[in-house]
mmCIF file of C-alpha atoms in Angstrom:
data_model
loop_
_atom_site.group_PDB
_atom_site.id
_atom_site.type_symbol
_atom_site.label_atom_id
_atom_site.label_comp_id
_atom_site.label_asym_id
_atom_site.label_seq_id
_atom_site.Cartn_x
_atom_site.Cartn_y
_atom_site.Cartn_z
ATOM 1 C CA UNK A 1 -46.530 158.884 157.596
ATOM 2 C CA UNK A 2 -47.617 158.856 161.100
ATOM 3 C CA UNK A 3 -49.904 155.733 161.569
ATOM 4 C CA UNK A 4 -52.032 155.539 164.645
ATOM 5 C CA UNK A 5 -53.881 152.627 166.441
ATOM 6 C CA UNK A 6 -56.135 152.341 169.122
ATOM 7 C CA UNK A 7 -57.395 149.491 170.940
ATOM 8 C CA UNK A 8 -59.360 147.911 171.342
ATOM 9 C CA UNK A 9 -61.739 149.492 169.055
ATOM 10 C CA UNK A 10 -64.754 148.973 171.514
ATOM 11 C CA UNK A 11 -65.158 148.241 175.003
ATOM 12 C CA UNK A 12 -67.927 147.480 177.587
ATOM 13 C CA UNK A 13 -67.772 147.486 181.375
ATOM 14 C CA UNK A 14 -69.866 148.105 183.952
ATOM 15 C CA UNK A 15 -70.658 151.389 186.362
ATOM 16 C CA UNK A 16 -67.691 151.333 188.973
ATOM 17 C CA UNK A 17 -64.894 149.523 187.192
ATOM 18 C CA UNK A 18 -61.227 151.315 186.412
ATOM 19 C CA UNK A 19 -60.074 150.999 182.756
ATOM 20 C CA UNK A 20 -56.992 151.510 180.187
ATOM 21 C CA UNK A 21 -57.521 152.794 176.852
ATOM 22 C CA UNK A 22 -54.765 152.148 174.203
ATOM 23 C CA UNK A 23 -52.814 154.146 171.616
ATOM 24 C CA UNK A 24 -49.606 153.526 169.977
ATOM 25 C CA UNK A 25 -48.176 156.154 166.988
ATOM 26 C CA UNK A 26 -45.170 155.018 164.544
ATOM 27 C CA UNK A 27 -43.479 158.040 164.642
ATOM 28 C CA UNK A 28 -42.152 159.160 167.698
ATOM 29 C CA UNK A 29 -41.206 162.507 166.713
ATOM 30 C CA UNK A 30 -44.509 164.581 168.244
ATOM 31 C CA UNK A 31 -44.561 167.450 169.961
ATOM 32 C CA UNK A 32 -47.345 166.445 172.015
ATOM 33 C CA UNK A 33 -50.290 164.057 171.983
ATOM 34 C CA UNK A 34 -53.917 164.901 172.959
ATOM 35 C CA UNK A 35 -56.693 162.382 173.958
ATOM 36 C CA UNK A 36 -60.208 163.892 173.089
ATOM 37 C CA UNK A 37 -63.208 162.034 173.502
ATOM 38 C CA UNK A 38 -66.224 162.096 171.021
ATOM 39 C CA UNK A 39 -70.336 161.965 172.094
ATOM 40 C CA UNK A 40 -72.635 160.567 169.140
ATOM 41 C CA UNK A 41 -73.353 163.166 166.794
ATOM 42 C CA UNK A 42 -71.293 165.926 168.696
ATOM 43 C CA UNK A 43 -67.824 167.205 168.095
ATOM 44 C CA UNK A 44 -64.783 166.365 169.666
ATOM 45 C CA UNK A 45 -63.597 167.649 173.446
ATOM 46 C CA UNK A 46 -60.417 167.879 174.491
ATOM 47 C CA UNK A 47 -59.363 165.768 177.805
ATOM 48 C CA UNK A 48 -55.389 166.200 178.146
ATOM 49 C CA UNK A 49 -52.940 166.894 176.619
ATOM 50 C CA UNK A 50 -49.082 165.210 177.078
ATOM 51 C CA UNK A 51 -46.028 167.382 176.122
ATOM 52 C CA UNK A 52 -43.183 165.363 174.726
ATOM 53 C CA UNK A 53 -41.029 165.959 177.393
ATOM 54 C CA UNK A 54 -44.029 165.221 179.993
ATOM 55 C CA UNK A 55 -44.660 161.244 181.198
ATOM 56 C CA UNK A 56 -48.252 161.992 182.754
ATOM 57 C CA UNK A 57 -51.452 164.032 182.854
ATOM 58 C CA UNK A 58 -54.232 163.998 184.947
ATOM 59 C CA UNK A 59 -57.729 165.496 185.334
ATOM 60 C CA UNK A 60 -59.906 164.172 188.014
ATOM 61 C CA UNK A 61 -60.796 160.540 187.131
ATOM 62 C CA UNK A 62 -58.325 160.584 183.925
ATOM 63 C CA UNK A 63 -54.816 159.667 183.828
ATOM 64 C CA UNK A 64 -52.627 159.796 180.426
ATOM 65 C CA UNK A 65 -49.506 158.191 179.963
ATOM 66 C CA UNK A 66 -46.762 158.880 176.974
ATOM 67 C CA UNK A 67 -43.625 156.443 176.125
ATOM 68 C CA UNK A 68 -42.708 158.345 173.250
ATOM 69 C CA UNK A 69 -39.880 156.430 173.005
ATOM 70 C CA UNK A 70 -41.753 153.227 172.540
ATOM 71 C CA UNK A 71 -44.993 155.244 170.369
ATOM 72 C CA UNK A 72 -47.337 154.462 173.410
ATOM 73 C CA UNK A 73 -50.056 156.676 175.231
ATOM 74 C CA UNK A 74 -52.510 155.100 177.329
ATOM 75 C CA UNK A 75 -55.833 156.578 179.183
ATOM 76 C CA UNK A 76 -56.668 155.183 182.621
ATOM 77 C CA UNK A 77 -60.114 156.019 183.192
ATOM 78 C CA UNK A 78 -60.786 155.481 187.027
ATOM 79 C CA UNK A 79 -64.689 154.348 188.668
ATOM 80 C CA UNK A 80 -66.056 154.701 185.409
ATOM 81 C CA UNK A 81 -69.569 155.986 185.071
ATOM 82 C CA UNK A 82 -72.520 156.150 182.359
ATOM 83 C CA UNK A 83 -71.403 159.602 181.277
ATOM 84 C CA UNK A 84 -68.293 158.268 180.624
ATOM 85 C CA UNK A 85 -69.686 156.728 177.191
ATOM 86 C CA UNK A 86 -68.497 157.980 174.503
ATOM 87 C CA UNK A 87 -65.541 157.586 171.361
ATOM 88 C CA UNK A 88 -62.377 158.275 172.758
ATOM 89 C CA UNK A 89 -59.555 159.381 170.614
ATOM 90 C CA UNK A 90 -55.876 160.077 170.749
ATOM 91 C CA UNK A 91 -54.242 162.430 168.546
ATOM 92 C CA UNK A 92 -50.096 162.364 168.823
ATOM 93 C CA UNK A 93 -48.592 165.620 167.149
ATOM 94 C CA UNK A 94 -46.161 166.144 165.335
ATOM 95 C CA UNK A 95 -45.116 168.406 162.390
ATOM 96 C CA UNK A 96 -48.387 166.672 160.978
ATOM 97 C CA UNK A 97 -51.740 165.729 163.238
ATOM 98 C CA UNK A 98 -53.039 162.117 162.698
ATOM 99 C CA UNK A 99 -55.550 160.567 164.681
ATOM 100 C CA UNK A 100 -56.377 157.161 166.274
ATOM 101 C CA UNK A 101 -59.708 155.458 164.653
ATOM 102 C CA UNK A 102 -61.201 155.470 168.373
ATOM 103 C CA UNK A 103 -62.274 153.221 170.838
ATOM 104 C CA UNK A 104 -65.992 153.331 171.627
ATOM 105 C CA UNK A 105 -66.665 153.021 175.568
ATOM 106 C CA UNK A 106 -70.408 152.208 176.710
ATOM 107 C CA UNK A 107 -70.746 152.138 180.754
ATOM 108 C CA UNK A 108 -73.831 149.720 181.839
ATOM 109 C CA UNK A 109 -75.469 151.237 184.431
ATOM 110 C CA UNK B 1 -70.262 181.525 174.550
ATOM 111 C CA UNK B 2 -69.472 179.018 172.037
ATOM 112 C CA UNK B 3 -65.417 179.028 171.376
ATOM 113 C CA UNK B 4 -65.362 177.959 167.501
ATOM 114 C CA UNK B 5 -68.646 178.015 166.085
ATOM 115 C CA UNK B 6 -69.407 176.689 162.343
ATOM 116 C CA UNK B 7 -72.247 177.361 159.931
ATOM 117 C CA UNK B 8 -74.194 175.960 158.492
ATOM 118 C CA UNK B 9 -74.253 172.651 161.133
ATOM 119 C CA UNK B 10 -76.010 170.491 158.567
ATOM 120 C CA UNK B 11 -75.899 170.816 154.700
ATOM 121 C CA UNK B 12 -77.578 169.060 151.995
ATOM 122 C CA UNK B 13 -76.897 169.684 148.671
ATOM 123 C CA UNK B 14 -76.636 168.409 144.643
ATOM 124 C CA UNK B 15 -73.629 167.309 142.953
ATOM 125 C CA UNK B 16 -72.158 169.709 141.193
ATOM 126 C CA UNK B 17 -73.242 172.562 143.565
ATOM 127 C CA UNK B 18 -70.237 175.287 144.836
ATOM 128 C CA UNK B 19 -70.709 175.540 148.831
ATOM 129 C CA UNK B 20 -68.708 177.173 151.897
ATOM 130 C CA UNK B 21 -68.559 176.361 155.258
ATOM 131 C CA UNK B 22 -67.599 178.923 157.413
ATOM 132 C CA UNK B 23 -65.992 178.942 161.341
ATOM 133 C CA UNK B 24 -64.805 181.437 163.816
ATOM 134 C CA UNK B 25 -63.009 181.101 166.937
ATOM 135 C CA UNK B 26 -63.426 183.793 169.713
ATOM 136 C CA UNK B 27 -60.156 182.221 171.949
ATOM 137 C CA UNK B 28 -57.850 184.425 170.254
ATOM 138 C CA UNK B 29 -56.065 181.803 168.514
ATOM 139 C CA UNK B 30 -53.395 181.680 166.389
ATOM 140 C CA UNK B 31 -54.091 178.598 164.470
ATOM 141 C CA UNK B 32 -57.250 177.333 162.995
ATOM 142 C CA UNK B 33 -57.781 173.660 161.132
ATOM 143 C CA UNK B 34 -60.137 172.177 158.974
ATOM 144 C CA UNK B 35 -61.080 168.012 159.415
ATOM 145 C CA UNK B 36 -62.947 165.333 157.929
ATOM 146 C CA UNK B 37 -64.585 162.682 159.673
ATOM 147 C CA UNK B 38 -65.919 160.062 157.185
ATOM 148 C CA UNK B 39 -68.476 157.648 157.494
ATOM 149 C CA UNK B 40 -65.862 155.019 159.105
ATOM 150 C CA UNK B 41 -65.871 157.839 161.896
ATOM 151 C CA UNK B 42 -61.923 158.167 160.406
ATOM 152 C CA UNK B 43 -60.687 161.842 161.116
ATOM 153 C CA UNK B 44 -58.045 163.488 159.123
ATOM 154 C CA UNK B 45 -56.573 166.777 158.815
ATOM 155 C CA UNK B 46 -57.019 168.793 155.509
ATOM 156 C CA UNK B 47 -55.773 171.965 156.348
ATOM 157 C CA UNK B 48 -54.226 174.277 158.732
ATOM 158 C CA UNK B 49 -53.231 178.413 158.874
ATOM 159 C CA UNK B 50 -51.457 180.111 161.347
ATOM 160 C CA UNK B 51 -51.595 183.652 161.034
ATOM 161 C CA UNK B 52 -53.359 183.539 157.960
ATOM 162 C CA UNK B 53 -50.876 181.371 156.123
ATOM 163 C CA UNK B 54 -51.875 178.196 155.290
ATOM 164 C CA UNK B 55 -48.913 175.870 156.723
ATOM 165 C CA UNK B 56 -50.409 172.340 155.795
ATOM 166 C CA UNK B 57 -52.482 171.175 153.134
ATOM 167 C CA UNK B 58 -52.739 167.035 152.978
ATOM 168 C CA UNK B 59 -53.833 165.562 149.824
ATOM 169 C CA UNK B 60 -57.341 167.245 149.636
ATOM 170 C CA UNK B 61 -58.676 167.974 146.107
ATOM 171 C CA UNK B 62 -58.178 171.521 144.689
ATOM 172 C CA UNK B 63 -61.650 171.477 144.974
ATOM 173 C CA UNK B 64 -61.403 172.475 148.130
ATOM 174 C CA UNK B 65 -60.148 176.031 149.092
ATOM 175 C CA UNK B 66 -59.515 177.636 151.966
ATOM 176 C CA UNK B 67 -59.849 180.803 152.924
ATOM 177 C CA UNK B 68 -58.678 182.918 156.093
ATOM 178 C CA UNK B 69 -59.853 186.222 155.961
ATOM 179 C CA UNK B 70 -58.424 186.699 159.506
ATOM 180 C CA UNK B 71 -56.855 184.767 161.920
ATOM 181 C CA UNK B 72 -60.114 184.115 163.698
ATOM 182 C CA UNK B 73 -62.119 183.211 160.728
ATOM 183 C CA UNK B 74 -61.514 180.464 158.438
ATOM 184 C CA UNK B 75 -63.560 179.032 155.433
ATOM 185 C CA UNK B 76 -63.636 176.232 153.940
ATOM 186 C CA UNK B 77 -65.208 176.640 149.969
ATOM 187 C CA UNK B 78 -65.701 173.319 147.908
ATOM 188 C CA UNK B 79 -66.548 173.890 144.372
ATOM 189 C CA UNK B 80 -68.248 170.502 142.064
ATOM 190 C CA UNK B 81 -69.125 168.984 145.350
ATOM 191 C CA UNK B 82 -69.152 165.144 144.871
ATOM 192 C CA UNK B 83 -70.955 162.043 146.619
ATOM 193 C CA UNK B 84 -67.328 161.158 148.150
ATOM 194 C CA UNK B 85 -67.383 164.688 149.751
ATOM 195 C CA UNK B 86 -70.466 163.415 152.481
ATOM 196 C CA UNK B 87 -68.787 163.309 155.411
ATOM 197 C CA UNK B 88 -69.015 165.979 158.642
ATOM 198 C CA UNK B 89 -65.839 169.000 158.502
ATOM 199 C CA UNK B 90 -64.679 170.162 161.764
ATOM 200 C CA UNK B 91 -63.042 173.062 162.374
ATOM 201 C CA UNK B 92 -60.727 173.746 165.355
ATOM 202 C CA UNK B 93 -58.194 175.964 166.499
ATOM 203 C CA UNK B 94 -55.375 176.235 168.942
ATOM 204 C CA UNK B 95 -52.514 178.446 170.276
ATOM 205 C CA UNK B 96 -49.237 177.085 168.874
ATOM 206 C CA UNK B 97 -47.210 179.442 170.821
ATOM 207 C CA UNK B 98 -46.518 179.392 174.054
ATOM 208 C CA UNK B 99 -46.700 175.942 174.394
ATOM 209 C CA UNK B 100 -50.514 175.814 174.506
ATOM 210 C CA UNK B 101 -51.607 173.873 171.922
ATOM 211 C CA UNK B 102 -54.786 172.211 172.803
ATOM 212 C CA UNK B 103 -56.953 171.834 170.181
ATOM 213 C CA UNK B 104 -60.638 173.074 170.261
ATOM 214 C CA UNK B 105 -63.389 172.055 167.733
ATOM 215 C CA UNK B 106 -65.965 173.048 166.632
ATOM 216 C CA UNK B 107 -69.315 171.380 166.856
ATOM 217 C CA UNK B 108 -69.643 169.818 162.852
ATOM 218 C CA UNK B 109 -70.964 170.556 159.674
ATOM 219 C CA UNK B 110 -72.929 167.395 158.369
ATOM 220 C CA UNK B 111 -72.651 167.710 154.601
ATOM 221 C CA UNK B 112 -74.701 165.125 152.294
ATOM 222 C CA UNK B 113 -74.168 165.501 148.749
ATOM 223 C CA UNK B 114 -77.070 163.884 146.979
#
């Protein structure tokens, strides 16, 4: 069984500042891995998604990163702003989908 | 106009009761997937069709009972709801073909069974 962890499980930083969320996965074999983020109350919203074979994604201020290899997938958020708050989870899939438990960003203004 | 769209968004109901949830995706789709988010915010799969075949099923109660009548729709029934069953369902959907398979949810049914 596919066991995923994110950390760290909450994180505060100011307006401005650059970030790297975590996620590592036991099971290597995915097809892909997705990192969706999560507003209070709302449902979740896709950000990128990593094919297997791929090392990087990127949309605007968001980098991913996937070491399948190693079961590691990281989100690089870049001049991080209030908007940005939010649960952020990743999602590696494989013949199964398993989620992360989240890490909760607040940006201070 | 709302991709995958779920009704009722927030459900409160008495043990015992027989409710559905229902959710349709207007992306064309070939898979759709029901989730549960607990009160730890934990989400996990439950179920999944593609093509109206229902290709995963995790450890959810027979309770529970899917139903596809096409590949856009698909409802989720849960008969002798229980307290344990509180929690919010999501519904999603993706294209597993092709290589695009992003997934898109739905916004959340909030279920409290009293």
């Amino acid at each position: 069984k596919q066991e995923v962890t994110q950390i760290p499980a909450a994180l505060s930083v100011p307006e401005g500042e650059n970030l790297v969320l975590n996620c590592s996965f036991t099971d290597s074999a995915i097809y892909n891995l997705q990192w969706f983020r999560q507003d209070p109350g709302k449902g979740l919203t896709s950000l990128l998604l990593i094919q297997s074979s791929q090392r990087e994604q990127t949309s605007g201020r968001l980098n991913a990163s996937l070491d399948k290899s190693s079961g590691r997938s990281t989100l690089y958020i870049a001049a991080s702003q209030p908007g940005d708050s939010a649960t952020y989870l990743c999602a590696p899939t494989g013949n199964q989908f398993y989620f992360g438990t989240g890490t909760s960003l607040t940006v201070i203004p | 106009d709302t991709a995958v769209s779920q009704t009722p968004k927030y459900l409160v109901t008495q043990m015992g009761n027989d409710k559905s949830i229902k959710c349709e995706q207007n992306l064309g789709h070939d898979t759709m997937y029901w989730y549960k988010q607990d009160s730890k915010k934990f989400l996990k799969i439950m179920f999944s069709y593609n093509n109206k075949e229902l290709i995963i099923n995790e450890t959810v109660p027979n309770r529970f009972s899917p139903k596809s009548p096409d590949k856009a729709h698909l409802n989720l029934h849960i008969n002798s709801l229980e307290l344990g069953d509180s929690a919010v369902y999501f519904c999603a959907s993706s294209q597993t073909s092709g290589g695009q398979e992003t997934q898109y949810f739905g916004p959340g049914t909030r279920l409290l069974v009293l």
